[in-house]
PDB file of C-alpha atoms in Angstrom:
ATOM      1  CA  MET A 351     -14.987  29.704 -44.199  1.00 42.00           C
ATOM      2  CA  LYS A 352     -12.514  31.182 -41.588  1.00 41.00           C
ATOM      3  CA  ARG A 353     -10.147  29.775 -44.381  1.00 42.00           C
ATOM      4  CA  HIS A 354     -11.616  31.722 -46.823  1.00 41.00           C
ATOM      5  CA  ILE A 355     -11.158  34.907 -45.328  1.00 37.00           C
ATOM      6  CA  HIS A 356      -8.305  34.624 -44.168  1.00 41.00           C
ATOM      7  CA  PHE A 357      -6.468  33.776 -47.843  1.00 37.00           C
ATOM      8  CA  LEU A 358      -8.777  36.825 -48.639  1.00 36.00           C
ATOM      9  CA  LEU A 359      -7.183  39.295 -46.195  1.00 35.00           C
ATOM     10  CA  VAL A 360      -3.868  37.730 -47.655  1.00 37.00           C
ATOM     11  CA  ALA A 361      -4.573  38.846 -50.492  1.00 39.00           C
ATOM     12  CA  MET A 362      -5.677  41.521 -50.074  1.00 36.00           C
ATOM     13  CA  MET A 363      -3.016  43.117 -48.246  1.00 37.00           C
ATOM     14  CA  GLY A 364      -0.387  42.019 -51.085  1.00 39.00           C
ATOM     15  CA  ILE A 365      -1.870  44.108 -53.812  1.00 36.00           C
ATOM     16  CA  PRO A 366      -0.763  46.933 -53.086  1.00 37.00           C
ATOM     17  CA  MET A 367       2.946  45.903 -52.806  1.00 37.00           C
ATOM     18  CA  MET A 368       2.584  44.163 -56.176  1.00 37.00           C
ATOM     19  CA  SER A 369       0.947  46.370 -58.812  1.00 38.00           C
ATOM     20  CA  GLU A 370       3.735  48.925 -57.620  1.00 37.00           C
ATOM     21  CA  ALA A 371       6.443  46.124 -58.695  1.00 35.00           C
ATOM     22  CA  GLN A 372       4.221  44.757 -62.445  1.00 38.00           C
ATOM     23  CA  GLU A 373       7.929  41.851 -62.587  1.00 43.00           C
ATOM     24  CA  PHE A 374       6.829  40.570 -58.993  1.00 48.00           C
ATOM     25  CA  THR A 375       6.103  36.690 -58.844  1.00 63.00           C
ATOM     26  CA  SER A 376       5.834  34.970 -55.858  1.00 74.00           C
ATOM     27  CA  SER A 377       3.947  32.563 -53.632  1.00 81.00           C
ATOM     28  CA  VAL A 378       3.608  30.162 -50.614  1.00 89.00           C
ATOM     29  CA  ASP A 379       4.458  26.601 -50.695  1.00 91.00           C
ATOM     30  CA  CYS A 380       2.225  24.272 -52.527  1.00 92.00           C
ATOM     31  CA  ASN A 381       1.246  22.552 -49.284  1.00 90.00           C
ATOM     32  CA  LEU A 382      -0.700  25.027 -47.793  1.00 91.00           C
ATOM     33  CA  HIS A 383      -2.549  25.119 -50.683  1.00 92.00           C
ATOM     34  CA  GLY A 384      -6.355  24.346 -49.518  1.00 92.00           C
ATOM     35  CA  LEU A 385      -9.464  23.583 -51.450  1.00 96.00           C
ATOM     36  CA  VAL A 386     -12.038  25.270 -49.222  1.00 96.00           C
ATOM     37  CA  CYS A 387     -15.466  24.428 -49.770  1.00 95.00           C
ATOM     38  CA  ASN A 388     -17.846  27.836 -50.605  1.00 95.00           C
ATOM     39  CA  ILE A 389     -21.359  26.302 -51.292  1.00 96.00           C
ATOM     40  CA  CYS A 390     -21.946  22.718 -50.928  1.00 96.00           C
ATOM     41  CA  SER A 391     -25.833  22.348 -48.873  1.00 96.00           C
ATOM     42  CA  GLN A 392     -27.119  21.894 -52.358  1.00 97.00           C
ATOM     43  CA  PRO A 393     -27.548  18.258 -52.957  1.00 97.00           C
ATOM     44  CA  ASP A 394     -27.036  18.569 -56.605  1.00 97.00           C
ATOM     45  CA  PHE A 395     -24.507  21.655 -56.796  1.00 98.00           C
ATOM     46  CA  ILE A 396     -21.174  22.432 -55.271  1.00 98.00           C
ATOM     47  CA  ASN A 397     -19.022  26.339 -55.531  1.00 98.00           C
ATOM     48  CA  ILE A 398     -15.332  25.630 -55.136  1.00 98.00           C
ATOM     49  CA  TYR A 399     -12.408  27.977 -53.258  1.00 97.00           C
ATOM     50  CA  HIS A 400      -8.647  27.013 -55.002  1.00 96.00           C
ATOM     51  CA  PRO A 401      -6.302  30.352 -53.001  1.00 94.00           C
ATOM     52  CA  GLY A 402      -3.848  29.717 -55.870  1.00 93.00           C
ATOM     53  CA  PRO A 403      -5.009  32.922 -57.656  1.00 93.00           C
ATOM     54  CA  TYR A 404      -4.784  35.352 -54.584  1.00 92.00           C
ATOM     55  CA  LEU A 405      -1.072  33.702 -53.613  1.00 92.00           C
ATOM     56  CA  THR A 406       0.015  32.615 -56.799  1.00 93.00           C
ATOM     57  CA  TRP A 407       1.650  36.004 -58.696  1.00 90.00           C
ATOM     58  CA  PRO A 408       1.532  36.641 -60.894  1.00 91.00           C
ATOM     59  CA  PRO A 409      -2.450  35.969 -61.601  1.00 91.00           C
ATOM     60  CA  SER A 410      -2.679  36.083 -65.468  1.00 93.00           C
ATOM     61  CA  THR A 411      -0.718  33.513 -66.323  1.00 94.00           C
ATOM     62  CA  ASN A 412      -2.589  31.707 -62.931  1.00 96.00           C
ATOM     63  CA  VAL A 413      -4.401  28.117 -64.904  1.00 97.00           C
ATOM     64  CA  LEU A 414      -5.975  25.242 -62.770  1.00 97.00           C
ATOM     65  CA  GLU A 415      -7.280  21.583 -64.184  1.00 97.00           C
ATOM     66  CA  TRP A 416      -9.692  20.930 -62.098  1.00 98.00           C
ATOM     67  CA  GLU A 417     -11.822  17.137 -62.904  1.00 97.00           C
ATOM     68  CA  PHE A 418     -14.370  15.636 -60.192  1.00 97.00           C
ATOM     69  CA  THR A 419     -15.170  11.785 -60.660  1.00 95.00           C
ATOM     70  CA  ASP A 420     -17.984  10.225 -58.541  1.00 93.00           C
ATOM     71  CA  ALA A 421     -16.306   6.999 -57.174  1.00 88.00           C
ATOM     72  CA  GLN A 422     -15.992   4.325 -59.902  1.00 89.00           C
ATOM     73  CA  GLY A 423     -14.303   6.301 -62.014  1.00 90.00           C
ATOM     74  CA  ASN A 424     -16.421   7.862 -63.329  1.00 93.00           C
ATOM     75  CA  LEU A 425     -16.589  11.718 -64.871  1.00 95.00           C
ATOM     76  CA  MET A 426     -18.213  14.619 -63.561  1.00 96.00           C
ATOM     77  CA  HIS A 427     -16.768  17.160 -64.266  1.00 97.00           C
ATOM     78  CA  GLU A 428     -13.884  19.125 -66.116  1.00 97.00           C
ATOM     79  CA  ALA A 429     -12.770  22.163 -66.896  1.00 97.00           C
ATOM     80  CA  THR A 430      -9.451  24.580 -67.404  1.00 97.00           C
ATOM     81  CA  LEU A 431     -10.071  27.915 -65.953  1.00 97.00           C
ATOM     82  CA  VAL A 432      -7.075  30.659 -66.140  1.00 96.00           C
ATOM     83  CA  ASP A 433      -6.899  32.986 -62.795  1.00 94.00           C
ATOM     84  CA  GLU A 434      -9.988  32.546 -61.243  1.00 96.00           C
ATOM     85  CA  SER A 435     -10.174  31.012 -58.058  1.00 96.00           C
ATOM     86  CA  THR A 436     -14.029  29.786 -57.572  1.00 97.00           C
ATOM     87  CA  VAL A 437     -15.358  26.154 -60.079  1.00 98.00           C
ATOM     88  CA  SER A 438     -18.788  25.677 -59.096  1.00 98.00           C
ATOM     89  CA  PHE A 439     -21.187  22.423 -61.792  1.00 98.00           C
ATOM     90  CA  SER A 440     -24.294  20.495 -61.440  1.00 98.00           C
ATOM     91  CA  PHE A 441     -24.337  16.628 -61.531  1.00 97.00           C
ATOM     92  CA  ASP A 442     -27.063  13.993 -60.575  1.00 96.00           C
ATOM     93  CA  ILE A 443     -25.589  11.312 -57.677  1.00 95.00           C
ATOM     94  CA  PRO A 444     -27.065  10.049 -54.999  1.00 95.00           C
ATOM     95  CA  ILE A 445     -25.775  11.792 -50.985  1.00 95.00           C
ATOM     96  CA  THR A 446     -24.850   8.361 -50.273  1.00 94.00           C
ATOM     97  CA  ASP A 447     -21.813   8.668 -53.160  1.00 95.00           C
ATOM     98  CA  THR A 448     -18.346   9.983 -52.872  1.00 94.00           C
ATOM     99  CA  MET A 449     -16.764  12.801 -55.259  1.00 95.00           C
ATOM    100  CA  PHE A 450     -12.565  12.988 -55.396  1.00 96.00           C
ATOM    101  CA  VAL A 451     -11.679  16.663 -56.962  1.00 96.00           C
ATOM    102  CA  SER A 452      -8.330  16.716 -58.376  1.00 96.00           C
ATOM    103  CA  VAL A 453      -6.297  20.481 -59.743  1.00 97.00           C
ATOM    104  CA  LEU A 454      -3.516  21.269 -60.293  1.00 96.00           C
ATOM    105  CA  HIS A 455      -2.091  24.554 -60.580  1.00 96.00           C
ATOM    106  CA  THR A 456       0.341  25.640 -63.160  1.00 95.00           C
ATOM    107  CA  ASN A 457       2.051  29.641 -62.846  1.00 94.00           C
ATOM    108  CA  ASP A 458       4.955  29.729 -65.752  1.00 92.00           C
ATOM    109  CA  SER A 459       5.828  32.434 -64.731  1.00 92.00           C
ATOM    110  CA  VAL A 460       6.637  31.675 -61.026  1.00 92.00           C
ATOM    111  CA  PHE A 461       9.941  29.644 -59.748  1.00 91.00           C
ATOM    112  CA  HIS A 462       9.375  29.181 -55.926  1.00 89.00           C
ATOM    113  CA  ASN A 463      12.392  29.535 -54.220  1.00 87.00           C
ATOM    114  CA  GLY A 464      14.567  29.591 -56.210  1.00 83.00           C
ATOM    115  CA  SER A 465      13.754  26.765 -58.296  1.00 86.00           C
ATOM    116  CA  GLU A 466      14.633  25.704 -61.943  1.00 86.00           C
ATOM    117  CA  TYR A 467      11.431  24.242 -62.787  1.00 90.00           C
ATOM    118  CA  SER A 468       8.370  26.758 -62.729  1.00 92.00           C
ATOM    119  CA  TRP A 469       5.335  26.337 -60.483  1.00 94.00           C
ATOM    120  CA  ALA A 470       2.916  23.429 -60.118  1.00 94.00           C
ATOM    121  CA  CYS A 471       0.861  22.491 -57.198  1.00 95.00           C
ATOM    122  CA  LEU A 472      -1.697  18.999 -57.172  1.00 95.00           C
ATOM    123  CA  VAL A 473      -4.044  19.098 -54.669  1.00 95.00           C
ATOM    124  CA  GLU A 474      -6.684  15.770 -54.705  1.00 94.00           C
ATOM    125  CA  ASP A 475      -8.914  15.686 -52.274  1.00 94.00           C
ATOM    126  CA  TYR A 476     -12.478  13.513 -52.403  1.00 95.00           C
ATOM    127  CA  LEU A 477     -16.570  15.148 -50.853  1.00 96.00           C
ATOM    128  CA  VAL A 478     -18.819  12.931 -48.718  1.00 96.00           C
ATOM    129  CA  TRP A 479     -22.749  13.633 -46.912  1.00 97.00           C
ATOM    130  CA  GLU A 480     -22.380  14.259 -44.153  1.00 96.00           C
ATOM    131  CA  VAL A 481     -25.692  15.591 -41.585  1.00 95.00           C
ATOM    132  CA  THR A 482     -25.062  17.646 -38.081  1.00 92.00           C
ATOM    133  CA  GLU A 483     -27.424  18.574 -36.352  1.00 92.00           C
ATOM    134  CA  GLY A 484     -28.001  22.378 -35.381  1.00 88.00           C
ATOM    135  CA  PRO A 485     -31.265  24.534 -33.781  1.00 90.00           C
ATOM    136  CA  LEU A 486     -33.693  24.345 -36.983  1.00 89.00           C
ATOM    137  CA  GLY A 487     -32.447  19.909 -37.003  1.00 90.00           C
ATOM    138  CA  PRO A 488     -30.889  17.875 -39.641  1.00 93.00           C
ATOM    139  CA  SER A 489     -28.929  19.226 -42.688  1.00 94.00           C
ATOM    140  CA  GLY A 490     -26.082  18.303 -44.382  1.00 96.00           C
ATOM    141  CA  SER A 491     -23.522  19.146 -47.209  1.00 97.00           C
ATOM    142  CA  TRP A 492     -21.002  18.313 -48.909  1.00 97.00           C
ATOM    143  CA  THR A 493     -17.623  17.726 -46.459  1.00 96.00           C
ATOM    144  CA  LEU A 494     -14.284  18.003 -48.254  1.00 95.00           C
ATOM    145  CA  SER A 495     -12.106  14.682 -45.232  1.00 91.00           C
ATOM    146  CA  GLY A 496      -9.625  14.658 -46.896  1.00 87.00           C
ATOM    147  CA  GLY A 497      -7.911  17.208 -46.182  1.00 85.00           C
ATOM    148  CA  SER A 498      -6.976  18.948 -49.000  1.00 82.00           C
ATOM    149  CA  VAL A 499      -2.805  19.485 -49.298  1.00 87.00           C
ATOM    150  CA  GLY A 500      -0.844  20.537 -51.927  1.00 90.00           C
ATOM    151  CA  VAL A 501       1.526  18.281 -54.367  1.00 91.00           C
ATOM    152  CA  ASP A 502       4.555  20.530 -55.211  1.00 91.00           C
ATOM    153  CA  VAL A 503       4.729  18.561 -58.448  1.00 92.00           C
ATOM    154  CA  SER A 504       6.733  20.857 -60.409  1.00 87.00           C
ATOM    155  CA  GLU A 505      10.387  19.325 -59.627  1.00 70.00           C
ATOM    156  CA  PRO A 506      11.438  15.939 -59.955  1.00 58.00           C
ATOM    157  CA  VAL A 507      13.086  14.131 -56.263  1.00 46.00           C
ATOM    158  CA  GLU A 508      15.878  12.832 -57.735  1.00 52.00           C
ATOM    159  CA  PRO A 509      18.296  10.316 -55.002  1.00 50.00           C
ATOM    160  CA  GLU A 510      21.158  11.188 -53.850  1.00 50.00           C
ATOM    161  CA  CYS A 511      23.942   9.917 -55.418  1.00 54.00           C
ATOM    162  CA  ASN A 512      27.217  10.149 -53.241  1.00 52.00           C
ATOM    163  CA  LEU A 513      29.955   7.689 -54.806  1.00 49.00           C
ATOM    164  CA  GLN A 514      33.123   8.629 -52.060  1.00 54.00           C
ATOM    165  CA  TYR A 515      36.747   9.411 -53.532  1.00 57.00           C
ATOM    166  CA  ASP A 516      37.507   9.927 -49.716  1.00 54.00           C
ATOM    167  CA  GLY A 517      36.122   7.067 -48.101  1.00 58.00           C
ATOM    168  CA  ASP A 518      37.109   7.256 -44.630  1.00 57.00           C
ATOM    169  CA  GLY A 519      36.067  10.946 -44.690  1.00 57.00           C
ATOM    170  CA  ASP A 520      39.990  11.999 -43.049  1.00 60.00           C
ATOM    171  CA  GLY A 521      40.086  14.639 -46.225  1.00 57.00           C
ATOM    172  CA  VAL A 522      42.611  12.965 -47.466  1.00 64.00           C
ATOM    173  CA  VAL A 523      42.149  10.301 -50.309  1.00 61.00           C
ATOM    174  CA  THR A 524      44.988   7.395 -49.638  1.00 67.00           C
ATOM    175  CA  VAL A 525      45.063   4.171 -51.882  1.00 61.00           C
ATOM    176  CA  VAL A 526      43.086   2.729 -49.478  1.00 62.00           C
ATOM    177  CA  ASP A 527      40.226   5.271 -50.597  1.00 63.00           C
ATOM    178  CA  VAL A 528      41.713   4.408 -54.270  1.00 61.00           C
ATOM    179  CA  LEU A 529      40.469   0.998 -53.442  1.00 60.00           C
ATOM    180  CA  GLY A 530      37.385   1.418 -52.182  1.00 63.00           C
ATOM    181  CA  LEU A 531      36.940   3.823 -55.163  1.00 61.00           C
ATOM    182  CA  LEU A 532      37.530   0.338 -57.697  1.00 60.00           C
ATOM    183  CA  GLY A 533      35.365  -1.227 -55.452  1.00 60.00           C
ATOM    184  CA  GLU A 534      32.924   1.066 -57.224  1.00 58.00           C
ATOM    185  CA  PHE A 535      33.919   1.228 -60.924  1.00 57.00           C
ATOM    186  CA  GLY A 536      30.099  -0.254 -62.902  1.00 58.00           C
ATOM    187  CA  GLN A 537      27.715   1.053 -60.055  1.00 58.00           C
ATOM    188  CA  ALA A 538      25.760   3.782 -60.500  1.00 55.00           C
ATOM    189  CA  CYS A 539      23.084   5.817 -57.912  1.00 55.00           C
ATOM    190  CA  GLU A 540      19.567   4.917 -59.175  1.00 59.00           C
ATOM    191  CA  GLU A 541      16.279   5.220 -57.475  1.00 60.00           C
ATOM    192  CA  VAL A 542      14.685   2.229 -56.277  1.00 68.00           C
ATOM    193  CA  SER A 543      11.772   0.681 -58.750  1.00 78.00           C
ATOM    194  CA  TYR A 544       8.621  -0.340 -57.428  1.00 87.00           C
ATOM    195  CA  THR A 545       5.619  -2.413 -59.699  1.00 90.00           C
ATOM    196  CA  ILE A 546       1.633  -1.307 -58.884  1.00 94.00           C
ATOM    197  CA  GLU A 547       1.314  -4.847 -60.060  1.00 94.00           C
ATOM    198  CA  GLY A 548       0.195  -7.645 -57.358  1.00 94.00           C
ATOM    199  CA  ARG A 549      -2.501  -8.260 -54.931  1.00 96.00           C
ATOM    200  CA  TRP A 550      -2.990  -5.243 -52.393  1.00 96.00           C
ATOM    201  CA  LEU A 551      -5.255  -5.064 -49.391  1.00 95.00           C
ATOM    202  CA  TRP A 552      -6.906  -2.046 -48.114  1.00 92.00           C
ATOM    203  CA  SER A 553      -8.593  -1.093 -44.735  1.00 90.00           C
ATOM    204  CA  PRO A 554     -11.221   0.158 -43.086  1.00 87.00           C
ATOM    205  CA  SER A 555      -8.941   1.417 -39.843  1.00 88.00           C
ATOM    206  CA  GLU A 556      -5.214   1.647 -39.465  1.00 88.00           C
ATOM    207  CA  ASN A 557      -4.860  -2.041 -38.935  1.00 88.00           C
ATOM    208  CA  VAL A 558      -4.083  -4.386 -41.971  1.00 90.00           C
ATOM    209  CA  GLU A 559      -5.837  -6.889 -39.390  1.00 88.00           C
ATOM    210  CA  ASP A 560      -8.750  -4.912 -40.107  1.00 88.00           C
ATOM    211  CA  ALA A 561      -8.543  -5.674 -43.646  1.00 90.00           C
ATOM    212  CA  ASN A 562     -12.080  -6.314 -45.780  1.00 92.00           C
ATOM    213  CA  THR A 563     -11.299  -5.621 -49.596  1.00 94.00           C
ATOM    214  CA  MET A 564      -8.276  -6.388 -51.869  1.00 94.00           C
ATOM    215  CA  TYR A 565      -7.347  -5.061 -55.584  1.00 95.00           C
ATOM    216  CA  GLU A 566      -5.396  -7.281 -57.368  1.00 96.00           C
ATOM    217  CA  PHE A 567      -3.437  -5.086 -60.229  1.00 96.00           C
ATOM    218  CA  ALA A 568      -3.080  -7.022 -63.487  1.00 94.00           C
ATOM    219  CA  ASP A 569      -2.491  -6.751 -66.594  1.00 93.00           C
ATOM    220  CA  GLY A 570      -3.841  -3.102 -66.927  1.00 94.00           C
ATOM    221  CA  LEU A 571      -6.769  -4.172 -64.596  1.00 96.00           C
ATOM    222  CA  GLN A 572      -7.514  -3.753 -61.586  1.00 96.00           C
ATOM    223  CA  TYR A 573      -9.675  -6.239 -60.328  1.00 96.00           C
ATOM    224  CA  THR A 574     -12.029  -6.035 -56.636  1.00 96.00           C
ATOM    225  CA  PHE A 575     -12.705  -8.354 -54.214  1.00 94.00           C
ATOM    226  CA  TYR A 576     -14.501  -8.165 -51.082  1.00 92.00           C
ATOM    227  CA  CYS A 577     -14.196 -10.458 -47.858  1.00 88.00           C
ATOM    228  CA  VAL A 578     -17.694 -12.874 -47.093  1.00 74.00           C
ATOM    229  CA  THR A 579     -16.200 -14.822 -44.650  1.00 68.00           C
ATOM    230  CA  ALA A 580     -15.948 -14.711 -40.321  1.00 70.00           C
ATOM    231  CA  GLU A 581     -12.255 -14.510 -40.758  1.00 78.00           C
ATOM    232  CA  CYS A 582     -10.335 -12.503 -43.611  1.00 85.00           C
ATOM    233  CA  ASP A 583      -6.703 -13.727 -43.196  1.00 86.00           C
ATOM    234  CA  GLU A 584      -4.237 -13.752 -45.897  1.00 88.00           C
ATOM    235  CA  ALA A 585      -5.189 -17.582 -46.602  1.00 88.00           C
ATOM    236  CA  TYR A 586      -8.955 -16.447 -47.735  1.00 89.00           C
ATOM    237  CA  TRP A 587      -6.879 -13.472 -50.120  1.00 91.00           C
ATOM    238  CA  ASN A 588      -4.748 -15.887 -51.436  1.00 91.00           C
ATOM    239  CA  SER A 589      -6.879 -18.590 -52.017  1.00 90.00           C
ATOM    240  CA  LEU A 590      -9.314 -16.153 -54.418  1.00 91.00           C
ATOM    241  CA  ASP A 591      -8.762 -16.280 -57.794  1.00 92.00           C
ATOM    242  CA  THR A 592     -10.497 -12.933 -60.826  1.00 93.00           C
ATOM    243  CA  SER A 593     -13.451 -14.852 -61.455  1.00 93.00           C
ATOM    244  CA  GLU A 594     -14.837 -14.598 -58.209  1.00 92.00           C
ATOM    245  CA  ALA A 595     -13.531 -10.448 -58.259  1.00 94.00           C
ATOM    246  CA  ILE A 596     -17.010  -8.380 -59.078  1.00 94.00           C
ATOM    247  CA  PRO A 597     -17.992  -7.778 -61.633  1.00 94.00           C
ATOM    248  CA  ASN A 598     -16.068  -5.220 -64.721  1.00 93.00           C
ATOM    249  CA  PRO A 599     -12.899  -4.611 -63.689  1.00 94.00           C
ATOM    250  CA  ASP A 600     -11.508  -0.918 -63.661  1.00 94.00           C
ATOM    251  CA  THR A 601      -8.960   0.647 -66.234  1.00 95.00           C
ATOM    252  CA  TYR A 602      -5.272   1.444 -64.344  1.00 95.00           C
ATOM    253  CA  SER A 603      -1.916   2.822 -66.148  1.00 94.00           C
ATOM    254  CA  PHE A 604       1.811   3.131 -63.227  1.00 93.00           C
ATOM    255  CA  ASP A 605       3.825   5.758 -64.727  1.00 90.00           C
ATOM    256  CA  GLY A 606       6.660   7.164 -61.935  1.00 86.00           C
ATOM    257  CA  ASP A 607       4.427   8.192 -59.172  1.00 90.00           C
ATOM    258  CA  THR A 608       1.336   8.513 -61.018  1.00 92.00           C
ATOM    259  CA  LEU A 609      -1.722   4.969 -60.372  1.00 95.00           C
ATOM    260  CA  THR A 610      -3.878   6.585 -62.847  1.00 94.00           C
ATOM    261  CA  ILE A 611      -7.705   4.077 -62.060  1.00 93.00           C
ATOM    262  CA  ASP A 612     -10.220   4.292 -64.822  1.00 90.00           C
ATOM    263  CA  GLU A 613      -8.703   8.448 -66.166  1.00 86.00           C
ATOM    264  CA  PHE A 614      -8.459   9.459 -62.660  1.00 88.00           C
ATOM    265  CA  PRO A 615      -4.784  10.052 -61.765  1.00 91.00           C
ATOM    266  CA  GLN A 616      -3.926  10.112 -58.598  1.00 90.00           C
ATOM    267  CA  ILE A 617      -0.280  10.828 -56.889  1.00 92.00           C
ATOM    268  CA  VAL A 618       1.291   7.477 -55.285  1.00 93.00           C
ATOM    269  CA  THR A 619       4.476   6.814 -53.277  1.00 93.00           C
ATOM    270  CA  PHE A 620       5.512   3.295 -51.360  1.00 94.00           C
ATOM    271  CA  ASP A 621       6.575   2.856 -48.110  1.00 92.00           C
ATOM    272  CA  CYS A 622       8.981  -0.417 -46.027  1.00 92.00           C
ATOM    273  CA  ASP A 623      10.123  -1.835 -49.015  1.00 90.00           C
ATOM    274  CA  GLY A 624       7.646  -1.445 -51.057  1.00 91.00           C
ATOM    275  CA  GLY A 625       5.129  -3.086 -48.983  1.00 93.00           C
ATOM    276  CA  VAL A 626       2.916   0.183 -48.601  1.00 95.00           C
ATOM    277  CA  LEU A 627       1.516   1.926 -50.869  1.00 94.00           C
ATOM    278  CA  ASP A 628       0.887   5.923 -49.555  1.00 93.00           C
ATOM    279  CA  PHE A 629      -2.394   8.007 -51.410  1.00 91.00           C
ATOM    280  CA  SER A 630      -1.650  11.480 -51.543  1.00 87.00           C
ATOM    281  CA  ASN A 631      -5.028  11.662 -50.962  1.00 81.00           C
ATOM    282  CA  GLY A 632      -4.595   9.680 -47.201  1.00 82.00           C
ATOM    283  CA  GLY A 633      -4.813   6.463 -48.610  1.00 86.00           C
ATOM    284  CA  LYS A 634      -3.002   3.473 -48.087  1.00 93.00           C
ATOM    285  CA  LEU A 635      -3.034  -0.133 -49.396  1.00 96.00           C
ATOM    286  CA  TRP A 636      -0.870  -3.695 -47.655  1.00 95.00           C
ATOM    287  CA  ARG A 637       0.854  -5.379 -50.020  1.00 95.00           C
ATOM    288  CA  LEU A 638      -0.409  -8.810 -50.040  1.00 94.00           C
ATOM    289  CA  GLY A 639       1.973 -11.193 -47.583  1.00 91.00           C
ATOM    290  CA  SER A 640       4.422  -8.347 -46.708  1.00 91.00           C
ATOM    291  CA  ASP A 641       4.976  -7.492 -43.036  1.00 90.00           C
ATOM    292  CA  CYS A 642       4.567  -4.084 -43.366  1.00 91.00           C
ATOM    293  CA  PRO A 643       2.083  -2.125 -39.460  1.00 86.00           C
TER     294      PRO A 643
END
């Protein structure tokens, strides 16, 4: 609630200045755009607040595309709203389930910090039902648990390309530099690409040794395996066949940095030479057989 009030104060203080300058366009950095639970104490209804329309001007071109799914990837609610900061809906899922929320905020009139690309900020998070003890006894509410940090998706990340003419950096191009340049003919600066296909481990802790779940991505299907033995070592995971996965595998696709599982897109990045897969909502997978911590 304090965070919500803070955003409202910022917006209220900025409105007079912006009304005097109709052409003024602005926003704060995307990673400062986080979600807030307005009404989340009911087991079958939520109201979520997004600060974007208050922090990004002009407000008339703020578009928020919301999507909510359950833990199985089933669509619960979707909405495209213009210049509206809150979204609310009723639902019918057990409080033991997890809700995933994704909201893409765009504004074609804003070019943040001089960017050549118009504003696009993606926030992904998830909600779980938490019970706390209070003066009147226990009470529960849906709680945003993923950090709710925005990711700037308005500008593609280009790899740095630096083919040197002045190879030794002395400020003078010499024969030695030219000979070195000849060795670069035919080369290109290309971003290293990794594949999602293969087997990945999930751990409830930050230690891959505690992994109790494996996902296999193959031919558009994601298979899920659970460890049912005392020792979930690499030999155990390698011994499993897709026939031993749980029934009804999920569908997936991978394009650029977006992994879509059962129509739920998530931004991912590879670390440790492709041995670790980091999700924008805070999740993490280890490639089976890698030595990554």
